Amino acid sequence: MESSTMGQTSELLGVSIDTVRRWADADRFPTHREGNRRIVEGTDLAAVCVEVAQEGGVGEEAPYPSARNAFPGIVTAVKLGDVAAQVEVQAGPHRVVPLLAREAVMELALEPGMTVTARVKSTSVHIERG
């Protein structure tokens, strides 16, 4: 049977390691010690993963996306068209300007001054709030 450290559990659940420790201390799932490490058995981790997913996440942190190139920044402009929208993001010294579906921009309620993360994968840019 596979098992995970608290850090690995944190990554799989998409929450901070402090949250994982609090949940374990509150008996949300059992752990045991191997040396100085707390370990979560695979079946227990699978159960809590399903539980967290059914809750819709905990609202603390988003799950890790597949796109690795992340540019945290701030929205500087939003130009809405009939179907598409252009969102300007200043990410440190980088200006990222993705073309997104208007519907996506409206759903995310993007507006100047909002902090976002632009995630770049190949030639696509994914925007997420916060």
PDB file of N, CA and C in Angstrom, residues 3-12 17 20 37-40 45:
ATOM      1  N   SER A   3       1.841   5.216   0.656  1.00  0.00           N
ATOM      2  CA  SER A   3       1.589   6.186   1.713  1.00  0.00           C
ATOM      3  C   SER A   3       2.223   7.506   1.305  1.00  0.00           C
ATOM      4  N   SER A   4       1.818   8.583   1.976  1.00  0.00           N
ATOM      5  CA  SER A   4       2.297   9.922   1.629  1.00  0.00           C
ATOM      6  C   SER A   4       2.738  10.659   2.879  1.00  0.00           C
ATOM      7  N   THR A   5       3.714  11.520   2.706  1.00  0.00           N
ATOM      8  CA  THR A   5       4.116  12.412   3.792  1.00  0.00           C
ATOM      9  C   THR A   5       3.088  13.537   3.892  1.00  0.00           C
ATOM     10  N   MET A   6       3.192  14.338   4.908  1.00  0.00           N
ATOM     11  CA  MET A   6       2.281  15.462   5.061  1.00  0.00           C
ATOM     12  C   MET A   6       2.445  16.450   3.899  1.00  0.00           C
ATOM     13  N   GLY A   7       3.666  16.650   3.437  1.00  0.00           N
ATOM     14  CA  GLY A   7       3.911  17.545   2.313  1.00  0.00           C
ATOM     15  C   GLY A   7       3.277  17.029   1.033  1.00  0.00           C
ATOM     16  N   GLN A   8       3.428  15.739   0.771  1.00  0.00           N
ATOM     17  CA  GLN A   8       2.812  15.142  -0.414  1.00  0.00           C
ATOM     18  C   GLN A   8       1.289  15.204  -0.310  1.00  0.00           C
ATOM     19  N   THR A   9       0.764  14.990   0.885  1.00  0.00           N
ATOM     20  CA  THR A   9      -0.677  15.069   1.114  1.00  0.00           C
ATOM     21  C   THR A   9      -1.165  16.479   0.830  1.00  0.00           C
ATOM     22  N   SER A  10      -0.407  17.462   1.273  1.00  0.00           N
ATOM     23  CA  SER A  10      -0.735  18.862   1.025  1.00  0.00           C
ATOM     24  C   SER A  10      -0.839  19.141  -0.471  1.00  0.00           C
ATOM     25  N   GLU A  11       0.121  18.664  -1.244  1.00  0.00           N
ATOM     26  CA  GLU A  11       0.115  18.875  -2.695  1.00  0.00           C
ATOM     27  C   GLU A  11      -1.085  18.194  -3.345  1.00  0.00           C
ATOM     28  N   LEU A  12      -1.374  16.963  -2.941  1.00  0.00           N
ATOM     29  CA  LEU A  12      -2.487  16.224  -3.539  1.00  0.00           C
ATOM     30  C   LEU A  12      -3.839  16.840  -3.220  1.00  0.00           C
ATOM     31  N   ILE A  17       0.324  22.910   3.975  1.00  0.00           N
ATOM     32  CA  ILE A  17       0.732  21.847   4.891  1.00  0.00           C
ATOM     33  C   ILE A  17       0.171  22.108   6.286  1.00  0.00           C
ATOM     34  N   VAL A  20      -3.254  20.658   6.365  1.00  0.00           N
ATOM     35  CA  VAL A  20      -3.181  19.196   6.470  1.00  0.00           C
ATOM     36  C   VAL A  20      -2.896  18.792   7.911  1.00  0.00           C
ATOM     37  N   ARG A  37       8.578  11.653  10.757  1.00  0.00           N
ATOM     38  CA  ARG A  37       7.616  12.059   9.733  1.00  0.00           C
ATOM     39  C   ARG A  37       6.235  11.485  10.009  1.00  0.00           C
ATOM     40  N   ARG A  38       5.207  12.312   9.773  1.00  0.00           N
ATOM     41  CA  ARG A  38       3.833  11.831   9.854  1.00  0.00           C
ATOM     42  C   ARG A  38       3.454  11.317   8.478  1.00  0.00           C
ATOM     43  N   ILE A  39       2.861  10.149   8.455  1.00  0.00           N
ATOM     44  CA  ILE A  39       2.525   9.463   7.203  1.00  0.00           C
ATOM     45  C   ILE A  39       1.017   9.234   7.128  1.00  0.00           C
ATOM     46  N   VAL A  40       0.476   9.397   5.921  1.00  0.00           N
ATOM     47  CA  VAL A  40      -0.938   9.143   5.651  1.00  0.00           C
ATOM     48  C   VAL A  40      -1.003   7.957   4.695  1.00  0.00           C
ATOM     49  N   LEU A  45      -5.912   8.705   2.432  1.00  0.00           N
ATOM     50  CA  LEU A  45      -5.744   9.906   1.622  1.00  0.00           C
ATOM     51  C   LEU A  45      -6.771   9.948   0.492  1.00  0.00           C
TER      52      LEU A  45
END
